[in-house]
PDB file of C-alpha atoms in Angstrom:
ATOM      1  CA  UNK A   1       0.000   0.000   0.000  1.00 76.00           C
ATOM      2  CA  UNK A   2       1.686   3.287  -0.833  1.00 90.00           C
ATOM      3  CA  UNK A   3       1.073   5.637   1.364  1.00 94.00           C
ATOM      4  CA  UNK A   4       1.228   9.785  -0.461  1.00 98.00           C
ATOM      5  CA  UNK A   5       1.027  12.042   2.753  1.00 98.00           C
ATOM      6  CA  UNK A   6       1.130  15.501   1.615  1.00 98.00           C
ATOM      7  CA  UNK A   7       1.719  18.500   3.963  1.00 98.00           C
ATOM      8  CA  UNK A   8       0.999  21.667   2.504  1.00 98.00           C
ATOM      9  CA  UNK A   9      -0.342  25.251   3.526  1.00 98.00           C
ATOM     10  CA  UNK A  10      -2.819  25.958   0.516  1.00 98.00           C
ATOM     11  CA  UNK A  11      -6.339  25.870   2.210  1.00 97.00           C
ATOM     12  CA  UNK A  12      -8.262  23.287  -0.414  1.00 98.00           C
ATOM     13  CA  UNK A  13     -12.210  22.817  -0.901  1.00 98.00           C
ATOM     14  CA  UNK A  14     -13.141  19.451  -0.347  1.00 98.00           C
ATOM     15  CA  UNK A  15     -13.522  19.167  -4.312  1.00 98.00           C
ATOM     16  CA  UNK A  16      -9.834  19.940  -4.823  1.00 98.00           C
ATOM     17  CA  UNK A  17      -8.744  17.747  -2.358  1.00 98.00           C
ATOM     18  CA  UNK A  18     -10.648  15.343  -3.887  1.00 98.00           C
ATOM     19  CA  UNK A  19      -8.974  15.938  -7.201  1.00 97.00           C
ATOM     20  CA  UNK A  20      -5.645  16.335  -6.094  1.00 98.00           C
ATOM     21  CA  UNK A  21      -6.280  12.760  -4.368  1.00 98.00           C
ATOM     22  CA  UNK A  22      -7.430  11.172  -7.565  1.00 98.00           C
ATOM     23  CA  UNK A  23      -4.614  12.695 -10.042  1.00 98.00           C
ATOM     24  CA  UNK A  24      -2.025  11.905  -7.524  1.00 98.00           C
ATOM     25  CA  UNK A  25      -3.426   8.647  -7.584  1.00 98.00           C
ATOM     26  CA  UNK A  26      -3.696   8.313 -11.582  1.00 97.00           C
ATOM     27  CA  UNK A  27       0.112   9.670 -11.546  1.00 98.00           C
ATOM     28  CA  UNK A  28       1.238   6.834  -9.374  1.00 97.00           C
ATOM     29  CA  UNK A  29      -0.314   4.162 -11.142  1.00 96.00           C
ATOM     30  CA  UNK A  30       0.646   5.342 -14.593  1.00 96.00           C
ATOM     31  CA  UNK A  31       4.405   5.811 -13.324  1.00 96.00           C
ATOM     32  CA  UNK A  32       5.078   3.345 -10.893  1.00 93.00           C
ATOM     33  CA  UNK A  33       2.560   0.355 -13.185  1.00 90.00           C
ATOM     34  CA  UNK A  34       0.121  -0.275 -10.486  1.00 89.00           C
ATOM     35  CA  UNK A  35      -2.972  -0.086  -9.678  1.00 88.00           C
ATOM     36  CA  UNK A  36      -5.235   2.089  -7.920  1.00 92.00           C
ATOM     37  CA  UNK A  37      -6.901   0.014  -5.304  1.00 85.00           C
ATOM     38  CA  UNK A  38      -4.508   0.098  -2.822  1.00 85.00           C
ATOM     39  CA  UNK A  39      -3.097   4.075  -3.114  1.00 94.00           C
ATOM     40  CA  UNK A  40      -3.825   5.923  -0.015  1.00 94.00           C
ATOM     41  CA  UNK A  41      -3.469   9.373   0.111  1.00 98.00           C
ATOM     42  CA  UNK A  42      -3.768  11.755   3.192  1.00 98.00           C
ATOM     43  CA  UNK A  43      -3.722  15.937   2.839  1.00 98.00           C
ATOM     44  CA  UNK A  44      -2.702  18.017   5.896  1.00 98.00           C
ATOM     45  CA  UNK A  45      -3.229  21.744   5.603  1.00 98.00           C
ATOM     46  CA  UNK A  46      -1.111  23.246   7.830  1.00 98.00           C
ATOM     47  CA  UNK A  47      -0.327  26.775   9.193  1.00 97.00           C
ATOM     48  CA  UNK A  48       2.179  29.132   7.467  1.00 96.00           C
ATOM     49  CA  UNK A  49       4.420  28.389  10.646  1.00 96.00           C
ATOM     50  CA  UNK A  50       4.027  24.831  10.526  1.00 97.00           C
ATOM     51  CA  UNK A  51       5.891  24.160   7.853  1.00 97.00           C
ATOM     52  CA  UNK A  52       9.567  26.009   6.936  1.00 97.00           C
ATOM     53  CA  UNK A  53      11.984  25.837   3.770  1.00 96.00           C
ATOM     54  CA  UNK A  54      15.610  27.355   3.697  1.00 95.00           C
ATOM     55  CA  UNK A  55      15.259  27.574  -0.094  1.00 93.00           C
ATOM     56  CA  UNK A  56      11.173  28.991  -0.478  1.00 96.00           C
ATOM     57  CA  UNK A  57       9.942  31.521  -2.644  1.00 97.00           C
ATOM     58  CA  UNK A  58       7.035  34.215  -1.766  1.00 97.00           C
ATOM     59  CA  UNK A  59       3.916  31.134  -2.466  1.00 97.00           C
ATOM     60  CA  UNK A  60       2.702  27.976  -0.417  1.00 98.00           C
ATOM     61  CA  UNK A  61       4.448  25.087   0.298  1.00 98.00           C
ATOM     62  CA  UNK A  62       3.692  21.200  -0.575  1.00 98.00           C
ATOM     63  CA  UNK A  63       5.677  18.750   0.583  1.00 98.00           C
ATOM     64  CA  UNK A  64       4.971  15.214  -0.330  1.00 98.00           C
ATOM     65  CA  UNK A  65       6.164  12.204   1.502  1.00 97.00           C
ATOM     66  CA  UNK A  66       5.935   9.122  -0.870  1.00 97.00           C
ATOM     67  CA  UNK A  67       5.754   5.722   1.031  1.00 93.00           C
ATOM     68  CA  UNK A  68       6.339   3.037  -1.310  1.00 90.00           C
ATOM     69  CA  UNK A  69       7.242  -0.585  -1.750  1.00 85.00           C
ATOM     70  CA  UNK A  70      11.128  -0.784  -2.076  1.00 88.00           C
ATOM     71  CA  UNK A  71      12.524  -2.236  -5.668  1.00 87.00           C
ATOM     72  CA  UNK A  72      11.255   0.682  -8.154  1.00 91.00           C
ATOM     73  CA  UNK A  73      13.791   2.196 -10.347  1.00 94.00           C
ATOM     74  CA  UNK A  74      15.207   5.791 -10.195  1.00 96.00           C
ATOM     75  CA  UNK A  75      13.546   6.347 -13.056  1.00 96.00           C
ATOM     76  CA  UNK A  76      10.009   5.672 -11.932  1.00 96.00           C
ATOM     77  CA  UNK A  77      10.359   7.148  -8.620  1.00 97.00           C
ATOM     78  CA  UNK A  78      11.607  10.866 -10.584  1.00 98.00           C
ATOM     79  CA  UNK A  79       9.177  10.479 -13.038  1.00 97.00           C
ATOM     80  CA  UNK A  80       6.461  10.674 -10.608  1.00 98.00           C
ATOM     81  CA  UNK A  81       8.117  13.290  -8.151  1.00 98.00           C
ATOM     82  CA  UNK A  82       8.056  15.443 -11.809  1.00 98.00           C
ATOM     83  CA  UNK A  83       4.419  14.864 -12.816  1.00 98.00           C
ATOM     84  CA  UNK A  84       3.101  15.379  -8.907  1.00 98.00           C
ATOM     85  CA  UNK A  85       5.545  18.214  -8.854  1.00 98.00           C
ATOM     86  CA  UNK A  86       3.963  19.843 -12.108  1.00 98.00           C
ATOM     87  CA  UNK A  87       0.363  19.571 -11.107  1.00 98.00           C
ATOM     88  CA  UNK A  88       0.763  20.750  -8.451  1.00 98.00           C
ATOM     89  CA  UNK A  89       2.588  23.837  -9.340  1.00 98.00           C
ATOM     90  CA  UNK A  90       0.559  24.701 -12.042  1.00 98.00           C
ATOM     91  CA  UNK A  91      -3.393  23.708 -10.529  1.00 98.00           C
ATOM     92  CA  UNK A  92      -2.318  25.843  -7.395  1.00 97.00           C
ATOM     93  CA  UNK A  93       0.026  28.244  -7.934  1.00 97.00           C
ATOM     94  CA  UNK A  94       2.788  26.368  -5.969  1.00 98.00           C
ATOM     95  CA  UNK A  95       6.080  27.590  -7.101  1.00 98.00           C
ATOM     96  CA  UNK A  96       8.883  25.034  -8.138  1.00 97.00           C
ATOM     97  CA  UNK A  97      10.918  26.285  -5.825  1.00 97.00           C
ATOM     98  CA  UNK A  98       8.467  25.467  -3.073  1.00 98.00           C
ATOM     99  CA  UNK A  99       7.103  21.532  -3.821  1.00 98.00           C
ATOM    100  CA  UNK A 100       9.364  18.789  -2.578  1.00 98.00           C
ATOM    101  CA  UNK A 101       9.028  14.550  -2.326  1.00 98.00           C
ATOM    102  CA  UNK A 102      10.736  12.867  -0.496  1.00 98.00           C
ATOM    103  CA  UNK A 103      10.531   9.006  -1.157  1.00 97.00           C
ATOM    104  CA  UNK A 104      10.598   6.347   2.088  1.00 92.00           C
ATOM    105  CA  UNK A 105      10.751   2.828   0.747  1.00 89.00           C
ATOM    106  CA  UNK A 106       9.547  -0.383   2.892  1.00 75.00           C
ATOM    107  CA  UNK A 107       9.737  -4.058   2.276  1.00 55.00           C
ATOM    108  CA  UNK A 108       7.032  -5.243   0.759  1.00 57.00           C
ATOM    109  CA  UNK A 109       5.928  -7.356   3.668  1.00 57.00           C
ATOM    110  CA  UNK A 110       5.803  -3.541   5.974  1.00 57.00           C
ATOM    111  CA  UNK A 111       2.869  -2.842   3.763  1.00 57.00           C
ATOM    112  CA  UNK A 112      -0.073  -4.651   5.153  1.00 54.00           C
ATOM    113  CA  UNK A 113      -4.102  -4.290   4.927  1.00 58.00           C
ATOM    114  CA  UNK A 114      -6.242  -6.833   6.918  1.00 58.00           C
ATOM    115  CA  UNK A 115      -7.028  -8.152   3.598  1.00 60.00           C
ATOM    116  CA  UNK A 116      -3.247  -8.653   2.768  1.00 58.00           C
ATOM    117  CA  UNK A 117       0.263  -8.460   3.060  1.00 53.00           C
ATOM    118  CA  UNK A 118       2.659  -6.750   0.632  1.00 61.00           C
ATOM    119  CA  UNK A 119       4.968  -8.666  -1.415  1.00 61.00           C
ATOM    120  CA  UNK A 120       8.048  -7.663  -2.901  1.00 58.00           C
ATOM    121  CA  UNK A 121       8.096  -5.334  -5.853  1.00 55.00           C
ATOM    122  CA  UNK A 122       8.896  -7.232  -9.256  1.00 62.00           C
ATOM    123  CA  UNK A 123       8.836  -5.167 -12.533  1.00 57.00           C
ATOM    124  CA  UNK A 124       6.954  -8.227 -14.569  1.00 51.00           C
TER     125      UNK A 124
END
């Protein structure tokens, strides 16, 4: 189950949440071949103070923390930090200089539902 925990200080209608939860969602599954079913995203709007950069720009902040299955490639991983980074930036008026992922990568056996447990990541 990735988990995409973003921390941000935009202040979001329920409706963009809600989009920003399903193209997040569509962006991970495209990049990292998945599926959907088991994505979980969670949005925190936080105060101005809450969150700090050394490097921001005049705008709000989004960071995203990216908990994923160990075993995907560079290539994947950046290609989704990119197309999160992008939406965001241009649906909310995030500047560049002020969206950041960072990736944290589990065994696949860390990732549990009652349903199920994770199983390692293979690219077949």
């Amino acid at each position: 189950m990735p988990l995409l925990q973003f921390d941000t200080t935009l202040s979001l209608s329920s409706d963009q949440k809600t989009e920003l939860a399903e193209r997040v969602t569509a962006l991970y599954t495209e990049a990292m071949a998945t599926t959907a079913g088991h994505v979980a995203v969670s949005i925190r709007e936080r105060d101005d103070a809450d969150l700090h950069l050394g490097r921001a720009v005049d705008g709000p902040l989004v960071f995203l923390d990216a908990e994923i299955r160990q075993g995907r490639p560079f290539e994947r991983k950046r290609a989704f930090a990119l197309e999160t980074m992008t939406y965001l930036c241009e649906t909310f008026d995030v500047p560049e200089a002020n969206a950041k992922v960072v990736f944290t990568e589990h065994p696949g056996e860390s990732m549990m539902g009652v349903d199920r447990v994770g199983g390692e990541w293979d690219e077949d």
